[in-house]
Amino acid sequence: MQTFDLSRRFTAEALGTGILVATVVGSGIMAETLTKDVALALLCNTLPTGAILVVLITVLGPISGAHFNPAVTLVFAGKRELPATEAAFYGIAQIAGGIAGTLAAHLMFGLPLLELSTKVRTGGPQWFAEAVAAFGLVATILAGIRFQRNAVPWLVGLYITAAYWFTASTSFANPAVAIARSLTNTFAGIRPTDLPGFILAELCGALAGMLLMNWLLGRGEARGPVPIAETSR
């Protein structure tokens, strides 16, 4: 597998996070423009987000690993698969790219470049939902890498599509995306004052997912049920 230098990897992380945020914010603006039905608007926001994740992870994954998420980067640093210094620069690139994505979405729709969000997203249920969302995302990524590496783009895209609807927070699951979304007073926004609770919950959920999957996927003595694929032969 080709190895890319740090500048290309950081650029891929910034680019991927930027396009992801532009999709989240832009599709939210488009949805609000086309319908007043909140459920339909959420669906219009969900489908493009899941779809673009499949594309971005497929095309940029070979360059940087396609984290696009400081919580995911923290997990790989915790697993000692990414040096701490590189992980820090990944996080900076992701946050910068995410903010650029918000700016791009605003430019496309003729809105002011930066508008602090006034959308309230706070409270215990929302924080717990974010922890669950990040936990499930990390579990999906780690198990996907272990068992179906080529399917990871689809697994992540489908997980986020589902998590938009089964979590009370609509599954930000990403500190860089949360920061970027605080700078848009549109459908996808979150008040800046609500960021600390979301970010802390996301990081805790991601670390909990890493700890569980490290144990669950640990290479112990082979026991347990035979995989379905084996029984069909």
PDB file of C-alpha atoms in Angstrom:
ATOM      1  CA  MET A   1       0.000   0.000   0.000  1.00  0.00           C
ATOM      2  CA  GLN A   2       1.365   3.447  -0.929  1.00  0.00           C
ATOM      3  CA  THR A   3       2.457   5.668   1.959  1.00  0.00           C
ATOM      4  CA  PHE A   4       1.685   9.382   1.689  1.00  0.00           C
ATOM      5  CA  ASP A   5       3.689  12.136   3.345  1.00  0.00           C
ATOM      6  CA  LEU A   6       2.327  14.121   6.277  1.00  0.00           C
ATOM      7  CA  SER A   7       1.344  17.203   4.260  1.00  0.00           C
ATOM      8  CA  ARG A   8      -0.830  15.101   1.946  1.00  0.00           C
ATOM      9  CA  ARG A   9      -2.378  13.203   4.863  1.00  0.00           C
ATOM     10  CA  PHE A  10      -3.229  16.400   6.740  1.00  0.00           C
ATOM     11  CA  THR A  11      -4.662  17.943   3.579  1.00  0.00           C
ATOM     12  CA  ALA A  12      -6.800  14.843   2.982  1.00  0.00           C
ATOM     13  CA  GLU A  13      -8.162  15.098   6.529  1.00  0.00           C
ATOM     14  CA  ALA A  14      -8.968  18.791   6.124  1.00  0.00           C
ATOM     15  CA  LEU A  15     -10.517  18.269   2.682  1.00  0.00           C
ATOM     16  CA  GLY A  16     -12.621  15.304   3.763  1.00  0.00           C
ATOM     17  CA  THR A  17     -13.903  17.018   6.896  1.00  0.00           C
ATOM     18  CA  GLY A  18     -14.625  20.171   4.912  1.00  0.00           C
ATOM     19  CA  ILE A  19     -16.676  18.358   2.275  1.00  0.00           C
ATOM     20  CA  LEU A  20     -18.491  16.413   4.995  1.00  0.00           C
ATOM     21  CA  VAL A  21     -19.469  19.598   6.830  1.00  0.00           C
ATOM     22  CA  ALA A  22     -20.417  21.372   3.599  1.00  0.00           C
ATOM     23  CA  THR A  23     -22.735  18.435   2.895  1.00  0.00           C
ATOM     24  CA  VAL A  24     -24.272  18.479   6.375  1.00  0.00           C
ATOM     25  CA  VAL A  25     -24.795  22.242   6.460  1.00  0.00           C
ATOM     26  CA  GLY A  26     -25.655  22.658   2.779  1.00  0.00           C
ATOM     27  CA  SER A  27     -28.232  19.874   2.689  1.00  0.00           C
ATOM     28  CA  GLY A  28     -29.777  21.300   5.861  1.00  0.00           C
ATOM     29  CA  ILE A  29     -30.110  24.723   4.233  1.00  0.00           C
ATOM     30  CA  MET A  30     -31.575  23.176   1.089  1.00  0.00           C
ATOM     31  CA  ALA A  31     -34.025  21.132   3.144  1.00  0.00           C
ATOM     32  CA  GLU A  32     -35.236  24.188   5.071  1.00  0.00           C
ATOM     33  CA  THR A  33     -35.666  26.032   1.773  1.00  0.00           C
ATOM     34  CA  LEU A  34     -37.758  23.302   0.175  1.00  0.00           C
ATOM     35  CA  THR A  35     -39.966  22.123   3.051  1.00  0.00           C
ATOM     36  CA  LYS A  36     -41.373  23.176   6.404  1.00  0.00           C
ATOM     37  CA  ASP A  37     -41.842  19.541   7.450  1.00  0.00           C
ATOM     38  CA  VAL A  38     -39.135  18.935  10.078  1.00  0.00           C
ATOM     39  CA  ALA A  39     -39.145  15.159   9.632  1.00  0.00           C
ATOM     40  CA  LEU A  40     -38.736  15.480   5.868  1.00  0.00           C
ATOM     41  CA  ALA A  41     -36.003  18.082   6.357  1.00  0.00           C
ATOM     42  CA  LEU A  42     -34.135  15.700   8.640  1.00  0.00           C
ATOM     43  CA  LEU A  43     -34.419  12.937   6.045  1.00  0.00           C
ATOM     44  CA  CYS A  44     -33.102  15.345   3.391  1.00  0.00           C
ATOM     45  CA  ASN A  45     -30.172  16.092   5.702  1.00  0.00           C
ATOM     46  CA  THR A  46     -29.542  12.433   6.540  1.00  0.00           C
ATOM     47  CA  LEU A  47     -29.287  10.839   3.099  1.00  0.00           C
ATOM     48  CA  PRO A  48     -26.635  13.174   1.618  1.00  0.00           C
ATOM     49  CA  THR A  49     -24.533  12.861   4.786  1.00  0.00           C
ATOM     50  CA  GLY A  50     -24.512   9.071   4.694  1.00  0.00           C
ATOM     51  CA  ALA A  51     -23.829   9.076   0.959  1.00  0.00           C
ATOM     52  CA  ILE A  52     -20.923  11.518   1.080  1.00  0.00           C
ATOM     53  CA  LEU A  53     -19.263   9.520   3.857  1.00  0.00           C
ATOM     54  CA  VAL A  54     -19.124   6.480   1.570  1.00  0.00           C
ATOM     55  CA  VAL A  55     -17.506   8.575  -1.151  1.00  0.00           C
ATOM     56  CA  LEU A  56     -15.023  10.393   1.093  1.00  0.00           C
ATOM     57  CA  ILE A  57     -13.834   7.314   2.977  1.00  0.00           C
ATOM     58  CA  THR A  58     -13.416   5.406  -0.284  1.00  0.00           C
ATOM     59  CA  VAL A  59     -11.366   8.040  -2.089  1.00  0.00           C
ATOM     60  CA  LEU A  60      -9.410   9.604   0.786  1.00  0.00           C
ATOM     61  CA  GLY A  61      -9.047   6.589   3.068  1.00  0.00           C
ATOM     62  CA  PRO A  62      -5.966   5.294   1.220  1.00  0.00           C
ATOM     63  CA  ILE A  63      -4.242   8.647   1.817  1.00  0.00           C
ATOM     64  CA  SER A  64      -4.923   9.504   5.464  1.00  0.00           C
ATOM     65  CA  GLY A  65      -7.133   6.747   6.846  1.00  0.00           C
ATOM     66  CA  ALA A  66     -10.181   9.018   6.419  1.00  0.00           C
ATOM     67  CA  HIS A  67     -10.763   9.815  10.087  1.00  0.00           C
ATOM     68  CA  PHE A  68     -12.400  13.239   9.514  1.00  0.00           C
ATOM     69  CA  ASN A  69     -13.107  13.158  13.255  1.00  0.00           C
ATOM     70  CA  PRO A  70     -10.893  14.019  16.273  1.00  0.00           C
ATOM     71  CA  ALA A  71     -12.654  11.343  18.346  1.00  0.00           C
ATOM     72  CA  VAL A  72     -11.718   8.664  15.805  1.00  0.00           C
ATOM     73  CA  THR A  73      -8.157  10.010  15.640  1.00  0.00           C
ATOM     74  CA  LEU A  74      -7.980   9.851  19.444  1.00  0.00           C
ATOM     75  CA  VAL A  75      -8.964   6.185  19.295  1.00  0.00           C
ATOM     76  CA  PHE A  76      -6.197   5.329  16.826  1.00  0.00           C
ATOM     77  CA  ALA A  77      -3.713   7.294  18.909  1.00  0.00           C
ATOM     78  CA  GLY A  78      -4.919   5.385  21.973  1.00  0.00           C
ATOM     79  CA  LYS A  79      -4.352   2.126  20.086  1.00  0.00           C
ATOM     80  CA  ARG A  80      -0.813   3.354  19.298  1.00  0.00           C
ATOM     81  CA  GLU A  81      -1.500   3.197  15.581  1.00  0.00           C
ATOM     82  CA  LEU A  82      -0.924   6.951  15.181  1.00  0.00           C
ATOM     83  CA  PRO A  83       1.817   8.982  16.931  1.00  0.00           C
ATOM     84  CA  ALA A  84       0.529  11.632  19.347  1.00  0.00           C
ATOM     85  CA  THR A  85       2.076  14.523  17.394  1.00  0.00           C
ATOM     86  CA  GLU A  86       0.497  13.389  14.144  1.00  0.00           C
ATOM     87  CA  ALA A  87      -2.822  12.869  15.921  1.00  0.00           C
ATOM     88  CA  ALA A  88      -2.718  16.467  17.158  1.00  0.00           C
ATOM     89  CA  PHE A  89      -2.138  17.762  13.624  1.00  0.00           C
ATOM     90  CA  TYR A  90      -4.921  15.513  12.334  1.00  0.00           C
ATOM     91  CA  GLY A  91      -7.253  17.186  14.845  1.00  0.00           C
ATOM     92  CA  ILE A  92      -6.171  20.678  13.804  1.00  0.00           C
ATOM     93  CA  ALA A  93      -6.644  19.823  10.129  1.00  0.00           C
ATOM     94  CA  GLN A  94     -10.099  18.356  10.806  1.00  0.00           C
ATOM     95  CA  ILE A  95     -11.287  21.406  12.757  1.00  0.00           C
ATOM     96  CA  ALA A  96      -9.906  23.833  10.163  1.00  0.00           C
ATOM     97  CA  GLY A  97     -11.434  21.812   7.337  1.00  0.00           C
ATOM     98  CA  GLY A  98     -14.787  21.654   9.086  1.00  0.00           C
ATOM     99  CA  ILE A  99     -14.914  25.433   9.540  1.00  0.00           C
ATOM    100  CA  ALA A 100     -14.018  25.859   5.874  1.00  0.00           C
ATOM    101  CA  GLY A 101     -16.891  23.529   5.019  1.00  0.00           C
ATOM    102  CA  THR A 102     -19.344  25.769   6.867  1.00  0.00           C
ATOM    103  CA  LEU A 103     -17.985  28.815   5.041  1.00  0.00           C
ATOM    104  CA  ALA A 104     -18.339  27.029   1.705  1.00  0.00           C
ATOM    105  CA  ALA A 105     -21.955  26.080   2.414  1.00  0.00           C
ATOM    106  CA  HIS A 106     -22.799  29.670   3.369  1.00  0.00           C
ATOM    107  CA  LEU A 107     -21.152  30.987   0.201  1.00  0.00           C
ATOM    108  CA  MET A 108     -23.104  28.542  -1.956  1.00  0.00           C
ATOM    109  CA  PHE A 109     -26.420  29.664  -0.477  1.00  0.00           C
ATOM    110  CA  GLY A 110     -25.643  33.373  -0.231  1.00  0.00           C
ATOM    111  CA  LEU A 111     -25.569  33.529   3.568  1.00  0.00           C
ATOM    112  CA  PRO A 112     -23.197  35.531   5.788  1.00  0.00           C
ATOM    113  CA  LEU A 113     -19.880  33.677   6.091  1.00  0.00           C
ATOM    114  CA  LEU A 114     -20.177  33.152   9.838  1.00  0.00           C
ATOM    115  CA  GLU A 115     -23.325  33.140  11.972  1.00  0.00           C
ATOM    116  CA  LEU A 116     -23.196  31.812  15.507  1.00  0.00           C
ATOM    117  CA  SER A 117     -25.964  29.294  15.947  1.00  0.00           C
ATOM    118  CA  THR A 118     -28.828  29.898  18.355  1.00  0.00           C
ATOM    119  CA  LYS A 119     -30.145  26.318  18.129  1.00  0.00           C
ATOM    120  CA  VAL A 120     -30.373  24.761  21.598  1.00  0.00           C
ATOM    121  CA  ARG A 121     -28.905  21.254  21.895  1.00  0.00           C
ATOM    122  CA  THR A 122     -28.160  20.467  25.508  1.00  0.00           C
ATOM    123  CA  GLY A 123     -29.138  18.312  28.488  1.00  0.00           C
ATOM    124  CA  GLY A 124     -28.474  14.832  29.777  1.00  0.00           C
ATOM    125  CA  PRO A 125     -30.439  12.913  27.119  1.00  0.00           C
ATOM    126  CA  GLN A 126     -28.661  14.792  24.313  1.00  0.00           C
ATOM    127  CA  TRP A 127     -25.234  14.189  25.872  1.00  0.00           C
ATOM    128  CA  PHE A 128     -25.965  10.511  26.404  1.00  0.00           C
ATOM    129  CA  ALA A 129     -27.177  10.264  22.815  1.00  0.00           C
ATOM    130  CA  GLU A 130     -23.879  11.734  21.590  1.00  0.00           C
ATOM    131  CA  ALA A 131     -21.920   9.251  23.684  1.00  0.00           C
ATOM    132  CA  VAL A 132     -23.971   6.405  22.209  1.00  0.00           C
ATOM    133  CA  ALA A 133     -23.483   7.770  18.686  1.00  0.00           C
ATOM    134  CA  ALA A 134     -19.701   7.999  19.050  1.00  0.00           C
ATOM    135  CA  PHE A 135     -19.529   4.613  20.788  1.00  0.00           C
ATOM    136  CA  GLY A 136     -21.384   2.953  17.917  1.00  0.00           C
ATOM    137  CA  LEU A 137     -19.312   4.739  15.290  1.00  0.00           C
ATOM    138  CA  VAL A 138     -16.024   3.547  16.811  1.00  0.00           C
ATOM    139  CA  ALA A 139     -17.375   0.014  17.246  1.00  0.00           C
ATOM    140  CA  THR A 140     -18.436  -0.009  13.590  1.00  0.00           C
ATOM    141  CA  ILE A 141     -15.056   1.219  12.379  1.00  0.00           C
ATOM    142  CA  LEU A 142     -12.934  -1.138  14.473  1.00  0.00           C
ATOM    143  CA  ALA A 143     -15.016  -4.230  13.781  1.00  0.00           C
ATOM    144  CA  GLY A 144     -15.269  -3.268  10.115  1.00  0.00           C
ATOM    145  CA  ILE A 145     -11.492  -2.953   9.808  1.00  0.00           C
ATOM    146  CA  ARG A 146     -11.077  -6.343  11.465  1.00  0.00           C
ATOM    147  CA  PHE A 147     -13.646  -8.322   9.478  1.00  0.00           C
ATOM    148  CA  GLN A 148     -14.680  -6.398   6.337  1.00  0.00           C
ATOM    149  CA  ARG A 149     -12.072  -3.700   5.643  1.00  0.00           C
ATOM    150  CA  ASN A 150     -13.304  -3.035   2.098  1.00  0.00           C
ATOM    151  CA  ALA A 151     -16.825  -2.461   3.404  1.00  0.00           C
ATOM    152  CA  VAL A 152     -15.849   0.208   5.971  1.00  0.00           C
ATOM    153  CA  PRO A 153     -16.988   3.171   3.806  1.00  0.00           C
ATOM    154  CA  TRP A 154     -20.456   1.629   3.475  1.00  0.00           C
ATOM    155  CA  LEU A 155     -20.588   0.542   7.098  1.00  0.00           C
ATOM    156  CA  VAL A 156     -19.801   4.036   8.342  1.00  0.00           C
ATOM    157  CA  GLY A 157     -22.165   5.719   5.898  1.00  0.00           C
ATOM    158  CA  LEU A 158     -25.016   3.384   6.814  1.00  0.00           C
ATOM    159  CA  TYR A 159     -24.315   3.669  10.547  1.00  0.00           C
ATOM    160  CA  ILE A 160     -24.456   7.476  10.471  1.00  0.00           C
ATOM    161  CA  THR A 161     -27.611   7.349   8.335  1.00  0.00           C
ATOM    162  CA  ALA A 162     -29.260   5.164  10.981  1.00  0.00           C
ATOM    163  CA  ALA A 163     -27.837   7.086  13.937  1.00  0.00           C
ATOM    164  CA  TYR A 164     -29.353  10.343  12.657  1.00  0.00           C
ATOM    165  CA  TRP A 165     -32.702   8.771  13.489  1.00  0.00           C
ATOM    166  CA  PHE A 166     -32.173   6.579  16.537  1.00  0.00           C
ATOM    167  CA  THR A 167     -30.245   9.125  18.630  1.00  0.00           C
ATOM    168  CA  ALA A 168     -31.887  12.111  20.300  1.00  0.00           C
ATOM    169  CA  SER A 169     -29.018  14.345  19.189  1.00  0.00           C
ATOM    170  CA  THR A 170     -29.169  13.325  15.487  1.00  0.00           C
ATOM    171  CA  SER A 171     -25.679  11.870  15.865  1.00  0.00           C
ATOM    172  CA  PHE A 172     -23.016  14.539  15.466  1.00  0.00           C
ATOM    173  CA  ALA A 173     -20.499  11.968  16.820  1.00  0.00           C
ATOM    174  CA  ASN A 174     -17.654  14.275  15.782  1.00  0.00           C
ATOM    175  CA  PRO A 175     -16.080  17.218  17.687  1.00  0.00           C
ATOM    176  CA  ALA A 176     -14.767  18.892  14.511  1.00  0.00           C
ATOM    177  CA  VAL A 177     -18.185  18.741  12.882  1.00  0.00           C
ATOM    178  CA  ALA A 178     -19.822  20.022  16.084  1.00  0.00           C
ATOM    179  CA  ILE A 179     -17.473  23.032  16.169  1.00  0.00           C
ATOM    180  CA  ALA A 180     -18.137  23.782  12.506  1.00  0.00           C
ATOM    181  CA  ARG A 181     -21.893  23.478  13.021  1.00  0.00           C
ATOM    182  CA  SER A 182     -21.783  26.071  15.815  1.00  0.00           C
ATOM    183  CA  LEU A 183     -20.883  28.646  13.155  1.00  0.00           C
ATOM    184  CA  THR A 184     -24.096  28.282  11.163  1.00  0.00           C
ATOM    185  CA  ASN A 185     -27.497  29.520  12.297  1.00  0.00           C
ATOM    186  CA  THR A 186     -29.305  27.058  10.037  1.00  0.00           C
ATOM    187  CA  PHE A 187     -30.955  23.647  10.308  1.00  0.00           C
ATOM    188  CA  ALA A 188     -27.701  21.880  11.256  1.00  0.00           C
ATOM    189  CA  GLY A 189     -26.575  24.404  13.873  1.00  0.00           C
ATOM    190  CA  ILE A 190     -25.709  24.040  17.555  1.00  0.00           C
ATOM    191  CA  ARG A 191     -25.200  26.879  20.047  1.00  0.00           C
ATOM    192  CA  PRO A 192     -21.499  27.451  20.854  1.00  0.00           C
ATOM    193  CA  THR A 193     -22.376  27.266  24.561  1.00  0.00           C
ATOM    194  CA  ASP A 194     -23.654  23.719  24.026  1.00  0.00           C
ATOM    195  CA  LEU A 195     -20.398  22.500  22.466  1.00  0.00           C
ATOM    196  CA  PRO A 196     -18.524  21.432  25.639  1.00  0.00           C
ATOM    197  CA  GLY A 197     -21.183  18.906  26.665  1.00  0.00           C
ATOM    198  CA  PHE A 198     -21.376  17.460  23.151  1.00  0.00           C
ATOM    199  CA  ILE A 199     -17.621  17.214  22.680  1.00  0.00           C
ATOM    200  CA  LEU A 200     -17.010  15.628  26.082  1.00  0.00           C
ATOM    201  CA  ALA A 201     -19.772  13.087  25.455  1.00  0.00           C
ATOM    202  CA  GLU A 202     -18.369  12.247  22.011  1.00  0.00           C
ATOM    203  CA  LEU A 203     -14.855  11.692  23.352  1.00  0.00           C
ATOM    204  CA  CYS A 204     -16.106   9.560  26.255  1.00  0.00           C
ATOM    205  CA  GLY A 205     -18.275   7.467  23.941  1.00  0.00           C
ATOM    206  CA  ALA A 206     -15.410   6.960  21.493  1.00  0.00           C
ATOM    207  CA  LEU A 207     -12.998   5.840  24.227  1.00  0.00           C
ATOM    208  CA  ALA A 208     -15.618   3.493  25.692  1.00  0.00           C
ATOM    209  CA  GLY A 209     -16.112   2.012  22.224  1.00  0.00           C
ATOM    210  CA  MET A 210     -12.368   1.514  21.844  1.00  0.00           C
ATOM    211  CA  LEU A 211     -12.042  -0.232  25.219  1.00  0.00           C
ATOM    212  CA  LEU A 212     -14.929  -2.599  24.570  1.00  0.00           C
ATOM    213  CA  MET A 213     -13.840  -3.460  21.037  1.00  0.00           C
ATOM    214  CA  ASN A 214     -10.243  -4.018  22.132  1.00  0.00           C
ATOM    215  CA  TRP A 215     -11.562  -6.730  24.430  1.00  0.00           C
ATOM    216  CA  LEU A 216     -14.255  -8.043  22.107  1.00  0.00           C
ATOM    217  CA  LEU A 217     -11.909  -8.348  19.144  1.00  0.00           C
ATOM    218  CA  GLY A 218      -8.978  -9.607  21.208  1.00  0.00           C
ATOM    219  CA  ARG A 219      -7.268 -12.692  19.877  1.00  0.00           C
ATOM    220  CA  GLY A 220      -7.988 -15.317  22.513  1.00  0.00           C
ATOM    221  CA  GLU A 221      -8.567 -19.043  22.242  1.00  0.00           C
ATOM    222  CA  ALA A 222     -10.909 -19.797  19.342  1.00  0.00           C
ATOM    223  CA  ARG A 223     -14.302 -20.656  20.793  1.00  0.00           C
ATOM    224  CA  GLY A 224     -17.915 -19.828  20.194  1.00  0.00           C
ATOM    225  CA  PRO A 225     -20.346 -20.230  17.307  1.00  0.00           C
ATOM    226  CA  VAL A 226     -19.211 -21.017  13.785  1.00  0.00           C
ATOM    227  CA  PRO A 227     -19.625 -17.981  11.467  1.00  0.00           C
ATOM    228  CA  ILE A 228     -22.677 -18.131   9.200  1.00  0.00           C
ATOM    229  CA  ALA A 229     -20.443 -18.053   6.122  1.00  0.00           C
ATOM    230  CA  GLU A 230     -18.794 -21.276   7.279  1.00  0.00           C
ATOM    231  CA  THR A 231     -22.034 -23.154   7.923  1.00  0.00           C
ATOM    232  CA  SER A 232     -23.258 -22.498   4.392  1.00  0.00           C
ATOM    233  CA  ARG A 233     -20.390 -24.384   2.748  1.00  0.00           C
TER     234      ARG A 233
END
